[in-house]
Structures are given as structure tokens and as C-alpha cells.
Amino acid sequence: MTTIFTWLAAIGISLLFGARLGLLAGFLLAAVFTDMASRKIPNKLVLAGMVVGLLVQAFLPGGDGFLSALKGLLFGFGLFLPLYLLRVMGAGDVKLMAMVGCFTGSPAIFGVVLCTLLAGGVLSLAFSLKMKAVRQMLRNSIFMLMPGAIRLTSDKLPADSVMVNSVGTLPYAMAIAIGTAGYLVWQGI
């Protein structure tokens, strides 16, 4: 049922804003619903979105072209890959941002990533407030920034590092969708 709702919403958005943004909205909504339900983003969904995004950019009027879509894919993937390597987010989130890059193209993906990180921070704060775990979230953030950076450069944690307890998981597809929409609205679609 949620899939039908997702595609109906995508059709409505595409009628308002054009096929490219409507299709992007449909894929993002499907990713949000599946991420919230199972905490996973299906590879089939992301791969289909990448193919559609590349084709839309290449062949639809108003598209930025195949090369821009390919650069958007690579930049979206590359900008989120370090967060996966730090174990801050899952691989599905990295692939989803690459898919968004296909639709937005290379110039816009940088703003989309920035807006997504901002949305993710706000959602994380709201989530930790709801869970009454703000202090733990702040400890986790410090742990992520300091020892996580050392771990990337030396392949091991410092001896005095203490592992922290997770506050919980945030379905980051929601942050990606909000950040993407926020950026596109800010840029006047």
C-alpha cells in the first residue's frame, strides 16, 4: 500500500515540478518508507534510481546531461563514503546519496550533501531529545570525531578509548530526503 502511495505522490510532484524531480521524490519516498520499516534501503531501489536518474539527465529536456549525472553520482558517493568508513552511517545511505547525485547533477550535489548533513544533525538532536539521551549523543559525537579520525589514519583505536553506547539508529534516508528537498526549495527548484 505504501508503494502505491509513494508512486501516486511522485506522479503528483512530477506534474507540479517536472518528471525529474517527481521521479527523484518517488525514489526518496520509497527509500524513507523502507528505511523506517526495516532500517535498510534495498539495493534494487537504489540501482533502479541510479539508472533512471542517469537516463533522465541524459534524455529529458531540462536535464543537465549524462556527464553531470555521472559526476553527481560519484561526488554523492565520495562525500558520504568517509561517514560509512567511520561507521557513522550505513552503506545504503551512501548509495542513496549517490542516487540523489544522479538526479541533481554535479554542481548541486554539494549543496544537497550540506543540507542533508544539517537535516541529519537536527533529526539526531530531536531523536536524542525524544529518547532523553542528549548527553549520550554528545559523548558519541566526541568519540566519533576524535578516536574515529585516529582510527582512519592508523587502522586501530587508541588504547585508552572506551566504546560508547548507541542512542539508537536514525533512518537516515529521512535526512537525505529532507536535505534534498530543502536544497531544491532553497534554490527555487
Tab-separated table of C-alpha atoms in Angstrom:
chain	number	residue	atom	x	y	z
A	1	MET	CA	0.000	0.000	0.000
A	2	THR	CA	2.822	2.404	0.854
A	3	THR	CA	4.404	1.742	-2.534
A	4	ILE	CA	1.215	2.817	-4.309
A	5	PHE	CA	1.038	5.947	-2.136
A	6	THR	CA	4.681	6.676	-2.885
A	7	TRP	CA	4.246	6.465	-6.632
A	8	LEU	CA	0.996	8.487	-6.562
A	9	ALA	CA	2.827	11.189	-4.607
A	10	ALA	CA	5.669	11.050	-7.151
A	11	ILE	CA	3.230	11.470	-10.038
A	12	GLY	CA	1.626	14.469	-8.316
A	13	ILE	CA	5.026	16.043	-7.665
A	14	SER	CA	6.127	15.390	-11.235
A	15	LEU	CA	3.023	17.167	-12.535
A	16	LEU	CA	3.901	20.162	-10.359
A	17	PHE	CA	7.663	20.285	-10.779
A	18	GLY	CA	8.575	18.104	-13.726
A	19	ALA	CA	9.440	14.483	-14.355
A	20	ARG	CA	12.992	14.600	-12.991
A	21	LEU	CA	12.024	15.902	-9.549
A	22	GLY	CA	8.898	13.764	-9.412
A	23	LEU	CA	10.888	10.619	-10.066
A	24	LEU	CA	13.509	11.653	-7.515
A	25	ALA	CA	10.736	12.288	-4.965
A	26	GLY	CA	9.252	8.857	-5.661
A	27	PHE	CA	12.545	7.072	-5.138
A	28	LEU	CA	13.297	9.080	-1.988
A	29	LEU	CA	9.847	8.430	-0.522
A	30	ALA	CA	10.204	4.707	-1.209
A	31	ALA	CA	13.641	4.749	0.456
A	32	VAL	CA	12.286	6.609	3.503
A	33	PHE	CA	9.401	4.180	3.964
A	34	THR	CA	11.596	1.087	3.636
A	35	ASP	CA	14.335	2.563	5.842
A	36	MET	CA	11.813	3.414	8.562
A	37	ALA	CA	10.226	-0.035	8.367
A	38	SER	CA	13.320	-2.232	8.152
A	39	ARG	CA	16.315	0.084	8.714
A	40	LYS	CA	17.570	-0.952	5.297
A	41	ILE	CA	17.482	0.645	1.862
A	42	PRO	CA	17.118	-2.029	-0.845
A	43	ASN	CA	19.918	-2.195	-3.406
A	44	LYS	CA	17.330	-2.786	-6.154
A	45	LEU	CA	15.638	0.513	-5.321
A	46	VAL	CA	18.902	2.461	-5.338
A	47	LEU	CA	20.183	0.800	-8.507
A	48	ALA	CA	16.897	1.457	-10.319
A	49	GLY	CA	17.045	5.067	-9.148
A	50	MET	CA	20.602	5.436	-10.444
A	51	VAL	CA	19.694	4.078	-13.860
A	52	VAL	CA	16.577	6.244	-14.096
A	53	GLY	CA	18.486	9.306	-12.869
A	54	LEU	CA	21.230	8.852	-15.452
A	55	LEU	CA	18.680	8.365	-18.237
A	56	VAL	CA	16.523	11.311	-17.146
A	57	GLN	CA	19.502	13.649	-17.015
A	58	ALA	CA	20.698	12.441	-20.418
A	59	PHE	CA	17.462	12.463	-22.386
A	60	LEU	CA	14.799	14.683	-20.833
A	61	PRO	CA	14.587	18.361	-21.703
A	62	GLY	CA	15.963	20.405	-18.844
A	63	GLY	CA	18.354	17.644	-17.821
A	64	ASP	CA	21.961	18.550	-17.150
A	65	GLY	CA	23.329	15.699	-19.240
A	66	PHE	CA	24.799	12.269	-18.655
A	67	LEU	CA	28.234	13.552	-17.613
A	68	SER	CA	26.773	15.837	-14.932
A	69	ALA	CA	24.646	12.950	-13.621
A	70	LEU	CA	27.673	10.644	-13.534
A	71	LYS	CA	29.702	13.282	-11.678
A	72	GLY	CA	26.798	13.764	-9.254
A	73	LEU	CA	26.746	10.021	-8.616
A	74	LEU	CA	30.497	9.923	-7.951
A	75	PHE	CA	30.529	13.039	-5.756
A	76	GLY	CA	27.475	11.903	-3.782
A	77	PHE	CA	29.106	8.542	-3.162
A	78	GLY	CA	32.512	10.027	-2.411
A	79	LEU	CA	31.258	12.663	0.013
A	80	PHE	CA	29.350	10.116	2.134
A	81	LEU	CA	31.899	7.273	1.920
A	82	PRO	CA	34.066	8.601	4.803
A	83	LEU	CA	30.995	8.586	7.046
A	84	TYR	CA	30.473	4.914	6.219
A	85	LEU	CA	34.140	4.179	6.910
A	86	LEU	CA	33.765	5.854	10.318
A	87	ARG	CA	30.702	3.615	10.891
A	88	VAL	CA	28.514	6.673	11.312
A	89	MET	CA	26.057	5.575	8.624
A	90	GLY	CA	25.208	2.519	6.626
A	91	ALA	CA	26.182	1.608	3.094
A	92	GLY	CA	22.591	2.058	1.899
A	93	ASP	CA	22.703	5.717	2.891
A	94	VAL	CA	25.904	6.219	0.892
A	95	LYS	CA	24.364	4.564	-2.158
A	96	LEU	CA	21.170	6.580	-1.745
A	97	MET	CA	23.159	9.835	-1.796
A	98	ALA	CA	24.890	8.617	-4.969
A	99	MET	CA	21.436	8.053	-6.487
A	100	VAL	CA	20.380	11.574	-5.500
A	101	GLY	CA	23.531	12.829	-7.248
A	102	CYS	CA	22.327	11.218	-10.478
A	103	PHE	CA	19.166	13.311	-10.375
A	104	THR	CA	20.678	16.588	-9.164
A	105	GLY	CA	23.921	16.556	-11.120
A	106	SER	CA	27.395	17.546	-10.051
A	107	PRO	CA	27.012	21.220	-9.213
A	108	ALA	CA	24.013	20.716	-6.931
A	109	ILE	CA	25.155	17.594	-5.061
A	110	PHE	CA	27.488	19.618	-2.832
A	111	GLY	CA	24.603	21.758	-1.562
A	112	VAL	CA	22.397	18.691	-1.207
A	113	VAL	CA	25.046	16.961	0.912
A	114	LEU	CA	25.449	20.020	3.120
A	115	CYS	CA	21.673	20.363	3.614
A	116	THR	CA	21.410	16.615	4.282
A	117	LEU	CA	24.088	16.734	6.972
A	118	LEU	CA	22.298	19.684	8.554
A	119	ALA	CA	18.963	17.845	8.430
A	120	GLY	CA	20.623	14.748	9.890
A	121	GLY	CA	22.018	16.783	12.773
A	122	VAL	CA	18.639	18.327	13.541
A	123	LEU	CA	16.897	14.938	13.325
A	124	SER	CA	19.566	13.349	15.558
A	125	LEU	CA	19.120	16.056	18.148
A	126	ALA	CA	15.327	15.661	18.037
A	127	PHE	CA	15.676	11.869	18.298
A	128	SER	CA	18.041	12.096	21.267
A	129	LEU	CA	15.738	14.607	22.988
A	130	LYS	CA	12.828	12.221	22.497
A	131	MET	CA	14.879	9.334	23.890
A	132	LYS	CA	16.182	11.553	26.748
A	133	ALA	CA	19.724	10.730	25.728
A	134	VAL	CA	21.275	14.078	24.732
A	135	ARG	CA	24.303	13.599	26.991
A	136	GLN	CA	24.995	10.163	25.481
A	137	MET	CA	24.618	11.586	21.969
A	138	LEU	CA	27.189	14.279	22.751
A	139	ARG	CA	29.626	11.658	24.113
A	140	ASN	CA	29.106	9.610	20.970
A	141	SER	CA	29.777	12.664	18.798
A	142	ILE	CA	33.065	13.350	20.563
A	143	PHE	CA	34.013	9.683	20.229
A	144	MET	CA	33.175	9.761	16.536
A	145	LEU	CA	35.258	12.853	15.846
A	146	MET	CA	38.405	12.167	17.864
A	147	PRO	CA	39.149	8.434	18.011
A	148	GLY	CA	37.326	7.859	14.733
A	149	ALA	CA	39.763	10.142	12.952
A	150	ILE	CA	42.693	8.362	14.602
A	151	ARG	CA	41.231	5.001	13.598
A	152	LEU	CA	41.099	6.078	9.956
A	153	THR	CA	44.757	7.068	9.922
A	154	SER	CA	46.188	4.195	11.975
A	155	ASP	CA	43.718	1.317	11.441
A	156	LYS	CA	43.265	0.861	15.210
A	157	LEU	CA	41.734	2.634	18.188
A	158	PRO	CA	43.907	4.247	20.834
A	159	ALA	CA	44.357	2.051	23.927
A	160	ASP	CA	42.506	4.449	26.237
A	161	SER	CA	39.378	4.721	24.077
A	162	VAL	CA	36.178	3.485	25.617
A	163	MET	CA	33.439	2.277	23.314
A	164	VAL	CA	30.217	4.224	23.711
A	165	ASN	CA	26.656	3.014	23.799
A	166	SER	CA	24.435	3.851	20.894
A	167	VAL	CA	21.487	6.135	21.491
A	168	GLY	CA	19.680	4.322	18.695
A	169	THR	CA	19.567	4.322	14.933
A	170	LEU	CA	18.131	7.070	12.815
A	171	PRO	CA	16.626	6.128	9.447
A	172	TYR	CA	18.998	8.427	7.567
A	173	ALA	CA	17.002	8.186	4.327
A	174	MET	CA	14.673	10.679	6.000
A	175	ALA	CA	17.550	13.149	6.464
A	176	ILE	CA	18.601	12.628	2.841
A	177	ALA	CA	15.047	13.286	1.616
A	178	ILE	CA	14.600	16.367	3.815
A	179	GLY	CA	18.036	17.724	2.901
A	180	THR	CA	17.458	17.172	-0.814
A	181	ALA	CA	14.022	18.801	-0.712
A	182	GLY	CA	15.342	21.665	1.401
A	183	TYR	CA	18.167	22.362	-1.010
A	184	LEU	CA	15.896	22.228	-4.067
A	185	VAL	CA	13.348	24.547	-2.457
A	186	TRP	CA	16.142	26.908	-1.359
A	187	GLN	CA	17.436	27.013	-4.932
A	188	GLY	CA	13.941	27.695	-6.254
A	189	ILE	CA	13.598	24.245	-7.837
